[in-house]
Coordinates of C-alpha atoms and ligand atoms in Angstrom, one line a residue:
M1 CA 75.1 -22.3 154.5
K2 CA 77.5 -20.8 156.9
V3 CA 78.1 -23.3 160.1
L4 CA 79.1 -21.8 163.8
T5 CA 80.1 -23.5 166.5
Y6 CA 78.7 -23.8 170.3
E7 CA 78.9 -25.8 173.6
N8 CA 75.0 -26.3 174.6
I9 CA 72.5 -24.9 172.6
I10 CA 69.2 -24.0 174.2
V11 CA 66.0 -24.2 171.5
G12 CA 63.0 -21.5 173.0
G13 CA 63.8 -19.2 176.3
G14 CA 60.3 -20.1 177.9
L15 CA 60.4 -20.5 182.3
A16 CA 61.9 -24.7 180.8
G17 CA 64.8 -23.4 178.9
I18 CA 65.4 -20.8 181.2
S19 CA 65.9 -22.5 183.7
A20 CA 68.1 -25.1 181.9
A21 CA 70.5 -22.2 181.0
I22 CA 70.9 -20.8 184.8
E23 CA 71.8 -24.4 185.4
L24 CA 74.7 -24.3 183.5
L25 CA 76.1 -21.2 183.7
D26 CA 75.5 -21.9 187.7
N27 CA 78.1 -24.8 186.6
H28 CA 80.4 -22.7 184.2
K29 CA 79.0 -23.5 181.3
K30 CA 78.5 -21.7 178.2
V31 CA 75.1 -21.6 176.3
L32 CA 73.5 -19.9 173.9
I33 CA 68.7 -19.8 173.6
I34 CA 67.7 -19.5 170.8
E35 CA 64.7 -18.2 170.6
R36 CA 61.8 -17.3 167.8
D37 CA 59.7 -14.8 170.0
I38 CA 61.4 -10.7 170.5
E39 CA 63.4 -9.9 173.1
E40 CA 59.6 -8.5 175.1
N41 CA 58.1 -12.1 175.6
F42 CA 61.1 -13.9 177.2
G43 CA 60.2 -15.7 179.6
G44 CA 58.0 -17.8 177.3
L45 CA 54.3 -18.9 178.7
A46 CA 54.7 -18.1 181.8
K47 CA 55.1 -14.6 181.9
K48 CA 51.7 -14.9 180.8
S49 CA 50.2 -17.5 183.3
F50 CA 49.0 -17.0 187.2
G51 CA 51.4 -18.6 188.9
G52 CA 49.6 -21.1 191.0
I53 CA 52.8 -23.7 191.2
L54 CA 51.8 -26.9 193.0
F55 CA 54.0 -28.1 195.8
S56 CA 54.0 -30.4 198.8
G57 CA 55.1 -29.4 202.3
T58 CA 55.3 -25.9 202.3
P59 CA 56.0 -24.1 205.3
Q60 CA 52.9 -22.0 204.1
Q61 CA 50.9 -25.5 204.1
Q62 CA 52.8 -26.5 207.4
K63 CA 51.7 -23.0 208.8
A64 CA 47.8 -23.4 207.9
G65 CA 47.9 -27.3 209.4
I66 CA 47.8 -29.0 205.6
K67 CA 48.7 -32.5 206.4
D68 CA 50.8 -33.2 203.3
S69 CA 52.9 -36.1 201.9
P70 CA 54.8 -36.5 198.6
Q71 CA 54.0 -40.3 199.2
L72 CA 50.2 -39.2 199.5
L73 CA 50.4 -36.3 196.7
Y74 CA 51.9 -39.2 194.0
E75 CA 49.1 -41.3 195.2
D76 CA 46.9 -38.8 194.2
W77 CA 48.9 -37.9 191.2
M78 CA 48.7 -41.8 189.8
R79 CA 45.3 -42.2 190.3
Y80 CA 43.8 -38.6 189.3
G81 CA 45.8 -38.9 185.7
A82 CA 45.2 -42.7 185.5
F83 CA 48.5 -44.0 185.3
T84 CA 48.3 -48.4 184.4
E85 CA 51.9 -48.8 184.1
T86 CA 53.8 -46.8 187.5
E87 CA 57.5 -47.6 185.0
S88 CA 56.8 -45.9 182.5
L89 CA 58.4 -42.5 181.6
G90 CA 56.1 -40.4 182.5
A91 CA 55.4 -42.2 185.4
Q92 CA 58.4 -42.3 186.8
W93 CA 58.6 -38.4 186.8
A94 CA 55.9 -38.1 188.3
K95 CA 57.3 -39.4 191.1
F96 CA 60.4 -37.5 191.0
Y97 CA 57.9 -34.5 191.2
S98 CA 56.2 -35.6 193.7
E99 CA 59.5 -36.2 196.2
H100 CA 61.4 -33.2 195.2
S101 CA 59.0 -30.3 194.6
I102 CA 60.6 -28.8 197.5
S103 CA 64.1 -29.7 197.1
I104 CA 64.5 -28.6 193.0
I105 CA 61.6 -26.1 192.8
Y106 CA 60.6 -24.8 195.8
N107 CA 63.5 -23.9 197.8
W108 CA 65.4 -22.9 193.8
L109 CA 62.5 -20.1 193.5
V110 CA 62.8 -18.9 196.9
S111 CA 66.0 -18.6 196.0
K112 CA 65.4 -15.9 193.4
K113 CA 63.3 -14.3 195.8
V114 CA 59.9 -15.5 194.1
D115 CA 57.7 -15.7 196.9
F116 CA 53.9 -16.9 197.6
L117 CA 50.4 -16.6 199.1
P118 CA 50.2 -17.5 202.4
V119 CA 46.8 -18.6 201.8
V120 CA 47.6 -22.0 199.5
N121 CA 44.6 -22.9 197.4
W122 CA 42.3 -26.5 196.7
P123 CA 41.3 -26.8 192.6
E124 CA 41.1 -30.3 190.7
R125 CA 39.3 -31.6 193.7
G126 CA 37.8 -34.0 191.1
M127 CA 34.3 -35.1 190.0
D128 CA 33.9 -39.0 189.6
V129 CA 37.4 -39.7 190.8
K130 CA 39.4 -37.8 193.7
G131 CA 41.5 -35.3 192.7
N132 CA 44.4 -33.6 195.0
S133 CA 43.2 -34.7 198.7
V134 CA 44.7 -31.3 200.5
P135 CA 45.6 -27.7 199.0
R136 CA 48.9 -27.9 196.9
W137 CA 48.0 -24.5 194.7
H138 CA 50.4 -22.0 195.4
I139 CA 50.1 -18.1 194.1
T140 CA 52.9 -17.0 193.4
W141 CA 52.9 -13.1 194.4
G142 CA 53.0 -11.3 191.6
T143 CA 51.5 -13.8 189.5
G144 CA 53.8 -15.7 187.0
Y145 CA 55.0 -12.4 185.7
D146 CA 56.5 -12.0 188.3
L147 CA 58.0 -15.6 188.7
S148 CA 58.7 -14.8 185.4
H149 CA 60.7 -11.1 185.7
K150 CA 62.9 -13.0 188.5
V151 CA 63.9 -15.7 187.1
T152 CA 65.0 -14.3 184.0
N153 CA 66.9 -11.4 185.5
Y154 CA 68.5 -13.3 188.0
L155 CA 69.6 -15.7 184.2
L156 CA 70.7 -12.2 182.7
H157 CA 72.5 -10.8 185.7
H158 CA 73.8 -14.1 186.5
P159 CA 77.8 -14.5 188.1
K160 CA 78.7 -15.8 184.6
K161 CA 76.7 -13.6 182.6
E162 CA 79.5 -12.8 180.4
L163 CA 78.8 -17.1 179.3
L164 CA 75.2 -16.4 177.3
E165 CA 74.0 -15.5 174.5
I166 CA 71.0 -15.1 173.3
K167 CA 69.8 -15.4 170.1
F168 CA 65.7 -13.8 169.1
R169 CA 64.1 -13.7 166.4
H170 CA 65.7 -17.1 165.3
K171 CA 63.4 -20.3 164.6
V172 CA 65.6 -23.8 165.2
Q173 CA 63.7 -25.9 161.5
S174 CA 65.7 -28.6 162.2
I175 CA 67.7 -30.7 165.0
I176 CA 70.2 -32.6 163.1
I177 CA 71.4 -36.3 164.2
E178 CA 73.5 -38.8 163.2
N179 CA 74.1 -42.0 164.6
K180 CA 72.1 -41.6 167.4
K181 CA 73.7 -37.9 167.9
A182 CA 72.0 -34.8 167.9
V183 CA 75.3 -32.5 165.8
G184 CA 73.5 -29.9 166.0
V185 CA 70.8 -26.9 164.2
E186 CA 69.4 -25.5 161.3
V187 CA 68.5 -22.0 161.7
L188 CA 66.6 -19.2 160.4
N189 CA 67.5 -15.6 160.7
V190 CA 63.6 -14.3 160.9
L191 CA 64.4 -11.1 160.1
T192 CA 66.1 -11.5 157.2
N193 CA 65.6 -14.9 156.2
E194 CA 69.6 -15.8 156.1
K195 CA 69.5 -19.7 156.9
F196 CA 72.7 -21.3 158.7
S197 CA 74.0 -24.4 161.1
M198 CA 75.1 -24.1 163.9
T199 CA 77.0 -27.5 165.5
S200 CA 77.1 -28.2 169.2
E201 CA 77.9 -30.8 171.6
N202 CA 74.5 -30.6 173.2
I203 CA 70.7 -29.2 172.5
I204 CA 68.2 -28.9 174.5
I205 CA 64.5 -28.7 173.3
A206 CA 62.5 -26.4 174.8
S207 CA 60.4 -25.0 172.1
G208 CA 56.9 -25.3 173.8
G209 CA 53.8 -28.1 173.2
I210 CA 51.4 -28.3 170.8
M211 CA 49.2 -26.6 172.1
G212 CA 49.1 -23.1 169.9
G213 CA 50.5 -21.6 166.7
D214 CA 47.2 -23.4 164.2
L215 CA 45.3 -25.3 165.8
K216 CA 46.3 -28.4 163.4
L217 CA 48.5 -30.7 165.9
V218 CA 46.0 -30.1 168.5
K219 CA 43.4 -30.6 166.2
S220 CA 44.6 -34.2 164.6
H221 CA 45.9 -35.3 167.6
W222 CA 42.0 -34.7 169.4
H223 CA 41.5 -37.6 171.9
P224 CA 37.9 -40.5 170.7
N225 CA 37.0 -39.4 174.6
L226 CA 36.4 -35.4 173.2
S227 CA 34.3 -36.0 170.8
T228 CA 35.0 -33.7 167.8
P229 CA 37.6 -31.0 168.0
P230 CA 35.3 -28.0 168.1
D231 CA 35.1 -25.1 165.0
S232 CA 34.8 -22.4 168.1
L233 CA 37.9 -23.8 169.4
L234 CA 40.6 -20.9 170.9
N235 CA 44.1 -21.1 171.6
G236 CA 45.3 -20.0 174.8
S237 CA 48.6 -21.5 174.0
H238 CA 51.8 -19.7 172.3
K239 CA 51.6 -18.5 169.4
Y240 CA 54.9 -20.7 168.0
A241 CA 53.7 -23.5 170.1
D242 CA 53.3 -25.5 166.1
G243 CA 55.0 -28.8 167.4
A244 CA 57.3 -28.4 164.2
I245 CA 60.1 -29.2 166.6
H246 CA 57.8 -32.5 167.2
L247 CA 57.1 -33.6 164.0
D248 CA 60.8 -32.5 163.5
L249 CA 61.7 -34.7 165.7
E250 CA 59.4 -37.9 164.5
K251 CA 60.9 -37.5 160.5
K252 CA 63.5 -39.0 162.5
G253 CA 63.0 -42.3 164.2
I254 CA 62.3 -39.9 168.0
P255 CA 58.1 -40.0 168.1
S256 CA 56.2 -37.8 170.7
T257 CA 53.6 -39.6 172.7
H258 CA 50.2 -38.8 174.7
L259 CA 50.1 -35.7 171.9
N260 CA 46.3 -37.2 171.9
K261 CA 46.0 -36.3 176.0
Q262 CA 45.5 -32.4 176.5
W263 CA 44.8 -29.9 179.0
H264 CA 41.4 -27.9 177.6
Y265 CA 40.3 -25.5 179.8
A266 CA 36.0 -24.8 179.8
A267 CA 35.4 -21.3 180.1
G268 CA 37.3 -19.7 177.1
I269 CA 36.7 -16.3 175.4
P270 CA 38.0 -14.7 172.2
A271 CA 41.3 -12.3 174.3
P272 CA 39.5 -8.7 173.6
H273 CA 42.8 -7.6 172.7
P274 CA 43.8 -10.3 170.4
E275 CA 48.1 -10.8 171.1
E276 CA 49.4 -9.4 167.1
G277 CA 49.6 -12.6 164.3
K278 CA 48.7 -15.5 167.4
F279 CA 45.4 -17.4 166.1
K280 CA 42.5 -17.7 167.1
D281 CA 43.9 -16.1 171.4
G282 CA 41.6 -16.4 174.1
L283 CA 41.4 -15.8 177.6
S284 CA 41.1 -18.4 179.9
L285 CA 37.8 -17.3 183.0
V286 CA 38.0 -18.8 186.6
P287 CA 34.3 -19.5 186.2
A288 CA 32.8 -18.6 189.3
R289 CA 31.3 -21.5 191.8
S290 CA 27.6 -20.3 192.5
A291 CA 27.3 -19.8 189.1
I292 CA 24.6 -22.3 187.0
W293 CA 26.5 -24.3 184.0
V294 CA 23.6 -24.6 181.5
D295 CA 24.7 -26.2 177.6
A296 CA 24.0 -23.9 175.2
T297 CA 20.3 -24.5 175.6
G298 CA 20.1 -23.2 178.3
K299 CA 19.8 -26.7 180.1
R300 CA 21.7 -27.3 183.3
F301 CA 24.1 -30.0 182.9
T302 CA 23.7 -33.2 185.0
P303 CA 25.6 -33.8 187.3
P304 CA 26.1 -29.7 187.4
L305 CA 29.6 -28.7 186.7
V306 CA 30.9 -26.9 189.8
A307 CA 34.0 -24.8 188.8
Y308 CA 37.4 -26.3 190.8
T309 CA 36.6 -29.8 190.7
D310 CA 37.2 -31.5 187.2
T311 CA 38.8 -29.1 184.2
S312 CA 38.9 -32.5 182.0
Y313 CA 35.2 -33.7 183.0
F314 CA 33.8 -30.2 182.4
V315 CA 35.4 -30.0 179.0
E316 CA 34.0 -33.8 178.2
H317 CA 30.7 -33.1 178.3
I318 CA 30.3 -29.7 177.0
L319 CA 31.7 -31.4 173.7
K320 CA 29.6 -33.6 174.1
T321 CA 26.4 -31.9 173.3
K322 CA 26.2 -30.4 169.9
E323 CA 26.8 -27.1 169.9
Q324 CA 30.1 -27.8 171.7
Y325 CA 29.6 -24.7 174.1
S326 CA 28.3 -23.8 177.1
W327 CA 26.9 -21.0 179.5
S328 CA 27.9 -19.8 183.4
I329 CA 24.8 -18.2 185.1
M330 CA 25.1 -16.1 187.5
N331 CA 24.3 -11.8 189.2
W332 CA 26.9 -9.1 189.8
K333 CA 27.0 -10.2 193.6
I334 CA 28.5 -14.2 192.5
A335 CA 30.7 -12.6 189.5
I336 CA 32.5 -10.2 191.5
K337 CA 33.2 -12.2 194.5
E338 CA 34.5 -15.1 192.2
L339 CA 35.0 -15.0 189.1
A340 CA 38.3 -14.5 188.3
V341 CA 40.6 -14.8 184.7
S342 CA 43.6 -17.7 184.8
G343 CA 47.0 -15.5 183.2
S344 CA 48.8 -12.4 185.1
D345 CA 47.3 -9.6 182.7
Y346 CA 43.7 -9.1 184.0
M347 CA 44.3 -10.5 187.5
T348 CA 45.7 -6.9 188.8
A349 CA 46.5 -7.0 192.5
F350 CA 48.0 -10.3 192.2
R351 CA 50.3 -8.8 189.7
N352 CA 51.4 -6.0 191.4
R353 CA 51.8 -7.3 194.3
D354 CA 49.1 -4.2 195.9
K355 CA 48.2 -6.0 198.8
L356 CA 45.4 -3.3 200.1
R357 CA 44.5 -3.3 196.5
L358 CA 43.6 -7.7 197.0
I359 CA 41.8 -6.7 200.7
K360 CA 39.4 -5.0 199.2
D361 CA 38.7 -7.2 196.0
V362 CA 38.2 -10.1 198.5
L363 CA 36.2 -8.0 201.0
F364 CA 34.4 -6.2 199.1
G365 CA 34.3 -8.2 195.3
N366 CA 36.4 -7.2 192.3
K367 CA 34.2 -4.5 190.5
A368 CA 36.8 -3.7 188.3
L369 CA 37.4 -6.9 186.7
V370 CA 33.9 -7.7 185.7
S371 CA 33.0 -4.4 184.8
R372 CA 36.2 -4.5 182.7
L373 CA 34.8 -8.1 181.4
I374 CA 31.4 -6.9 180.7
E375 CA 32.7 -3.3 179.2
E376 CA 35.5 -5.4 176.8
S377 CA 34.0 -8.8 175.4
D378 CA 30.2 -9.6 173.9
C379 CA 30.8 -12.9 175.5
F380 CA 29.4 -11.3 178.7
I381 CA 26.0 -10.6 178.9
V382 CA 23.6 -8.4 181.3
A383 CA 20.1 -7.6 181.8
D384 CA 17.9 -7.7 184.8
T385 CA 15.8 -10.0 184.1
L386 CA 15.6 -13.3 183.8
D387 CA 13.4 -12.9 180.6
D388 CA 15.4 -9.6 179.3
L389 CA 18.4 -11.8 179.1
V390 CA 17.5 -14.6 177.5
K391 CA 16.4 -12.7 174.8
K392 CA 19.4 -10.7 174.4
M393 CA 21.8 -13.8 175.0
N394 CA 19.9 -15.3 171.8
Q395 CA 20.8 -12.3 170.2
Q396 CA 24.0 -12.5 170.6
D397 CA 24.0 -16.6 170.0
Q398 CA 22.9 -16.5 166.5
N399 CA 21.9 -19.9 167.1
N400 CA 19.0 -18.5 168.9
I401 CA 18.3 -21.5 170.8
V402 CA 18.4 -20.6 174.8
D403 CA 15.8 -22.2 176.7
L404 CA 13.5 -19.1 178.7
E405 CA 11.5 -22.3 180.2
I406 CA 13.8 -24.7 180.7
L407 CA 16.8 -21.5 182.1
K408 CA 13.8 -20.9 184.6
K409 CA 12.8 -23.7 186.1
D410 CA 16.4 -25.0 186.7
L411 CA 16.9 -21.4 188.6
K412 CA 14.2 -21.4 190.5
A413 CA 14.8 -25.2 191.6
Y414 CA 18.2 -24.5 192.7
D415 CA 17.4 -21.0 194.3
D416 CA 13.9 -22.9 196.4
E417 CA 16.8 -25.1 197.6
I418 CA 18.5 -22.6 198.9
D419 CA 15.1 -21.0 200.6
R420 CA 14.7 -24.6 202.7
G421 CA 17.8 -24.3 204.1
K422 CA 21.5 -25.9 204.4
K423 CA 20.8 -28.8 206.8
Y424 CA 18.3 -30.0 203.2
F425 CA 20.6 -29.2 200.4
N426 CA 20.4 -32.4 198.6
D427 CA 21.4 -30.4 195.3
E428 CA 25.4 -32.0 194.2
Q429 CA 26.4 -27.6 193.2
L430 CA 25.0 -26.8 196.6
R431 CA 26.8 -30.3 199.0
R432 CA 30.0 -28.7 196.9
L433 CA 29.9 -25.2 198.0
V434 CA 29.7 -26.4 201.5
N435 CA 33.0 -28.4 201.3
F436 CA 34.3 -25.3 199.8
R437 CA 33.2 -23.0 202.2
L438 CA 34.9 -25.0 205.4
Y439 CA 38.2 -24.2 203.8
R440 CA 39.9 -21.0 204.3
G441 CA 41.2 -20.1 201.2
D442 CA 37.7 -21.6 199.1
K443 CA 35.2 -19.8 201.5
I444 CA 36.8 -16.2 200.8
R445 CA 35.8 -17.0 197.5
T446 CA 32.6 -18.5 197.6
S447 CA 29.6 -16.8 197.9
K448 CA 27.4 -18.2 200.9
F449 CA 24.8 -19.3 199.0
Q450 CA 23.8 -17.1 196.7
K451 CA 20.9 -17.6 194.8
I452 CA 20.9 -16.3 191.1
L453 CA 17.0 -14.3 190.6
D454 CA 18.2 -13.0 194.0
P455 CA 16.8 -9.3 192.7
K456 CA 18.7 -7.3 195.4
A457 CA 21.8 -9.1 193.7
G458 CA 21.7 -8.3 190.7
P459 CA 21.6 -7.6 187.8
L460 CA 21.8 -10.9 186.2
I461 CA 24.6 -11.7 183.6
A462 CA 25.0 -14.8 181.4
V463 CA 28.9 -15.7 180.3
K464 CA 29.1 -17.8 177.0
Q465 CA 32.1 -20.2 177.5
Y466 CA 34.2 -21.9 174.7
I467 CA 36.8 -24.3 174.6
L468 CA 40.4 -23.0 175.0
S469 CA 43.0 -25.4 174.3
R470 CA 46.4 -24.6 177.1
K471 CA 48.4 -27.1 177.5
S472 CA 50.1 -30.5 175.8
L473 CA 49.7 -33.2 178.4
G474 CA 51.9 -35.1 175.6
G475 CA 55.4 -34.3 174.3
I476 CA 58.8 -36.1 173.3
P477 CA 59.6 -39.4 175.5
T478 CA 62.9 -37.9 177.5
N479 CA 64.4 -40.2 180.4
L480 CA 65.1 -39.0 184.4
N481 CA 68.2 -37.0 182.6
S482 CA 66.1 -35.2 180.5
Q483 CA 67.1 -37.1 177.6
V484 CA 65.3 -37.7 174.5
I485 CA 64.7 -41.3 173.9
D486 CA 63.6 -42.4 170.3
K487 CA 61.2 -45.1 169.5
N488 CA 63.5 -48.0 170.3
G489 CA 63.9 -47.3 173.7
D490 CA 67.7 -45.4 173.0
V491 CA 69.2 -42.9 174.1
I492 CA 70.0 -39.9 171.2
S493 CA 73.3 -38.7 173.2
G494 CA 73.9 -35.1 173.3
L495 CA 70.0 -34.4 173.1
Y496 CA 66.9 -33.2 175.5
A497 CA 63.7 -31.8 175.7
V498 CA 62.6 -30.6 178.4
G499 CA 59.2 -28.7 180.2
E500 CA 55.6 -28.3 177.5
S501 CA 58.0 -29.2 174.5
A502 CA 59.0 -32.4 176.8
G503 CA 55.2 -33.6 178.0
F504 CA 56.3 -31.9 180.7
G505 CA 58.5 -34.7 180.7
G506 CA 58.7 -38.3 180.5
G507 CA 56.7 -37.6 177.2
G508 CA 53.7 -37.0 179.4
I509 CA 54.4 -36.5 183.1
H510 CA 50.4 -36.3 183.7
G511 CA 48.9 -39.0 183.0
D512 CA 45.5 -37.9 181.8
R513 CA 44.7 -35.1 184.1
S514 CA 47.2 -32.8 185.9
L515 CA 46.4 -31.7 189.2
E516 CA 47.1 -28.1 188.9
G517 CA 49.8 -26.2 189.1
T518 CA 52.5 -29.3 187.9
F519 CA 53.6 -27.5 184.5
L520 CA 55.4 -24.3 185.7
G521 CA 56.9 -26.4 188.3
S522 CA 57.8 -29.4 186.0
C523 CA 59.5 -26.9 183.9
I524 CA 61.9 -25.9 186.4
L525 CA 62.6 -29.6 187.0
T526 CA 63.0 -31.2 184.0
G527 CA 64.8 -27.7 182.9
R528 CA 67.4 -27.7 186.0
V529 CA 68.1 -31.7 185.5
A530 CA 68.6 -31.4 182.3
G531 CA 71.5 -28.7 183.0
A532 CA 72.7 -30.5 185.5
H533 CA 73.2 -33.4 183.8
I534 CA 75.1 -31.8 181.0
A535 CA 77.5 -29.8 183.5
G536 CA 77.8 -34.2 185.1
T537 CA 76.3 -33.1 188.8
T538 CA 73.4 -34.8 190.1
L539 CA 70.2 -31.6 192.0
Ligands
FAD1 C1 47.5 -18.0 180.4 C2 48.3 -19.2 181.1 C3 48.4 -19.0 182.4 C4 48.9 -20.3 183.1 N1 48.8 -20.7 184.3 C5 49.1 -21.4 184.4 C6 49.6 -21.7 185.8 O1 49.5 -20.8 186.8 N2 49.8 -22.3 186.9 C7 51.1 -23.3 186.0 O2 51.6 -24.0 186.5 N3 51.0 -23.1 184.9 C8 50.7 -22.0 183.9 N4 50.4 -22.5 182.8 C9 51.1 -22.8 181.6 C10 52.6 -22.2 182.3 O3 52.6 -21.6 182.3 C11 53.1 -23.6 180.1 O4 53.2 -24.4 180.5 C12 54.2 -23.1 180.8 O5 55.0 -21.4 180.8 C13 55.3 -23.6 179.3 O6 56.8 -23.0 180.2 P1 58.0 -23.9 178.1 O7 59.4 -23.1 178.5 O8 57.9 -24.9 178.6 O9 57.7 -23.3 177.0 P2 57.1 -21.8 176.8 O10 56.4 -21.2 177.4 O11 56.0 -22.2 175.5 O12 57.9 -21.3 175.6 C14 59.0 -22.0 174.8 C15 59.6 -21.2 173.0 O13 60.4 -21.3 172.8 C16 59.7 -20.4 171.5 N5 59.6 -21.3 170.3 C17 59.2 -21.8 169.9 N6 59.5 -22.6 168.7 C18 60.9 -22.5 168.7 C19 61.9 -23.0 167.6 N7 61.6 -23.9 166.4 N8 62.6 -22.2 167.5 C20 63.4 -21.4 169.0 N9 62.6 -21.1 169.7 C21 61.1 -21.1 169.4 C22 59.0 -20.2 171.7 O14 58.9 -18.7 170.6 C23 58.4 -19.9 173.2 O15 59.5 -18.5 173.9 C24 49.5 -21.2 182.6 C25 49.6 -20.7 180.3 C26 49.2 -19.4 180.2 C27 49.2 -19.4 178.8

């Protein structure tokens, strides 16, 4: 078997791997990126992402009068992630992120001409545990597609680009470790089936998480709080996020941590145009806040599930139901104002940086998006009357269990409360909507207490929603240099893990829950740290 020799190998060309590569080139170091996928997909999941990033202390926040600080972010992070040990590797990374979100992530992106919308969003406010105290989710103008494009372009046109080599359609099968030192990788050329070894002084694992592939690893590490993994689970991650490298390292005494901490979404639908070769490809909707969220039988959840408040709470409660999927009931008027898709493909005004179109969508509703979803997905049911809607829901859903009377009663009670007037709102969802509408960033995307059965707002729309697997909160344990740590707590010299493969830092930067937007940010943070450490510099 032939053996090739390199200085620095990066396994995976997603945002984390690319960030590490840029840092190495900036420091005049040679880099080889080995990427299993085709060249067109260089950039990994970031390219498909919505591009929302959590920062604390940006000019956008300051301009809007939002008082935030690294300390406030850190406190929110610890509480929401339910960290018990502030000394754990994950907690140390969370502190590091909180303190350096501007200096290491935001400024770096801005230097690569990535820009953000002026209105800062405010997801994950929390249900029973308080989430973000203030808005921090900054939407990249152009979505993750533009972010990925600019960062990738920066890499490919780097002044030291002669030091960079990329091998596409090559899969790293194993990391070679001798006496607590990483010395090389075993590689398969996916096109020719040729196998060979490469030796290298440093290896950076940036192969993504465990939430994709054939979903086997996701299901075998299912968290006990989430009942059992549903058969209908959709894949919202990478087709190659199969955790193969995690398993390889485990055999070598480097077990991943917190793999049962997983970030799923509650409003997935099967992808209307599935990616070739991807198992159970799914699309994640950003559900409408003014919609009524009901279980498979048509019964409203109590307390009501209100989009944008607590992702893991929704997933946990839907999975407790027998059928493990849910419906979102709304009308056309609500849908065009509030419904969105998490990702760059469907959010065309954002993705194409089309200001005029975005303003029109905000003012008059995103009719094109809702029409497209209705046309492309059989999870979208449309009818003029509730009787017809339920009939169609039951036809679509072979279970035939949606109960018209129960649904009618809940919708009517909700609409009646709206009729009684804002000062008498005692429904938890309506109280939250009042709160949403106090903040400008949410007000523009929250209907003004829209009744569901209002005939002027029709037709009625029901969306059947499945649980969708997305981000690994656990992963390969790393110290604050992104160096991999084995089961005895020893550093494996020459071995680094970054991005989702490392649970976004320390084998679990988030604890139990994410404040959102922390994923892309952590890829840049951990990737840059690894590159700088190899180069012998600090950021
Ligand atoms: C639709 C969507 C929307 C999202 N929106 C947001 C958002 O708004 N904000 C946010 O913070 N996060 C978001 N995310 C999450 C975020 O995009 C990812 O967590 C992040 O991009 C992961 O980057 P990564 O580099 O660690 O891994 P990946 O992007 O998964 O890259 C890993 C790369 O490694 C390659 N690879 C895997 N195994 C091997 C191997 N054995 N050998 C060689 N190569 C290999 C893969 O082909 C892939 O290219 C979103 C994700 C999706 C899918």
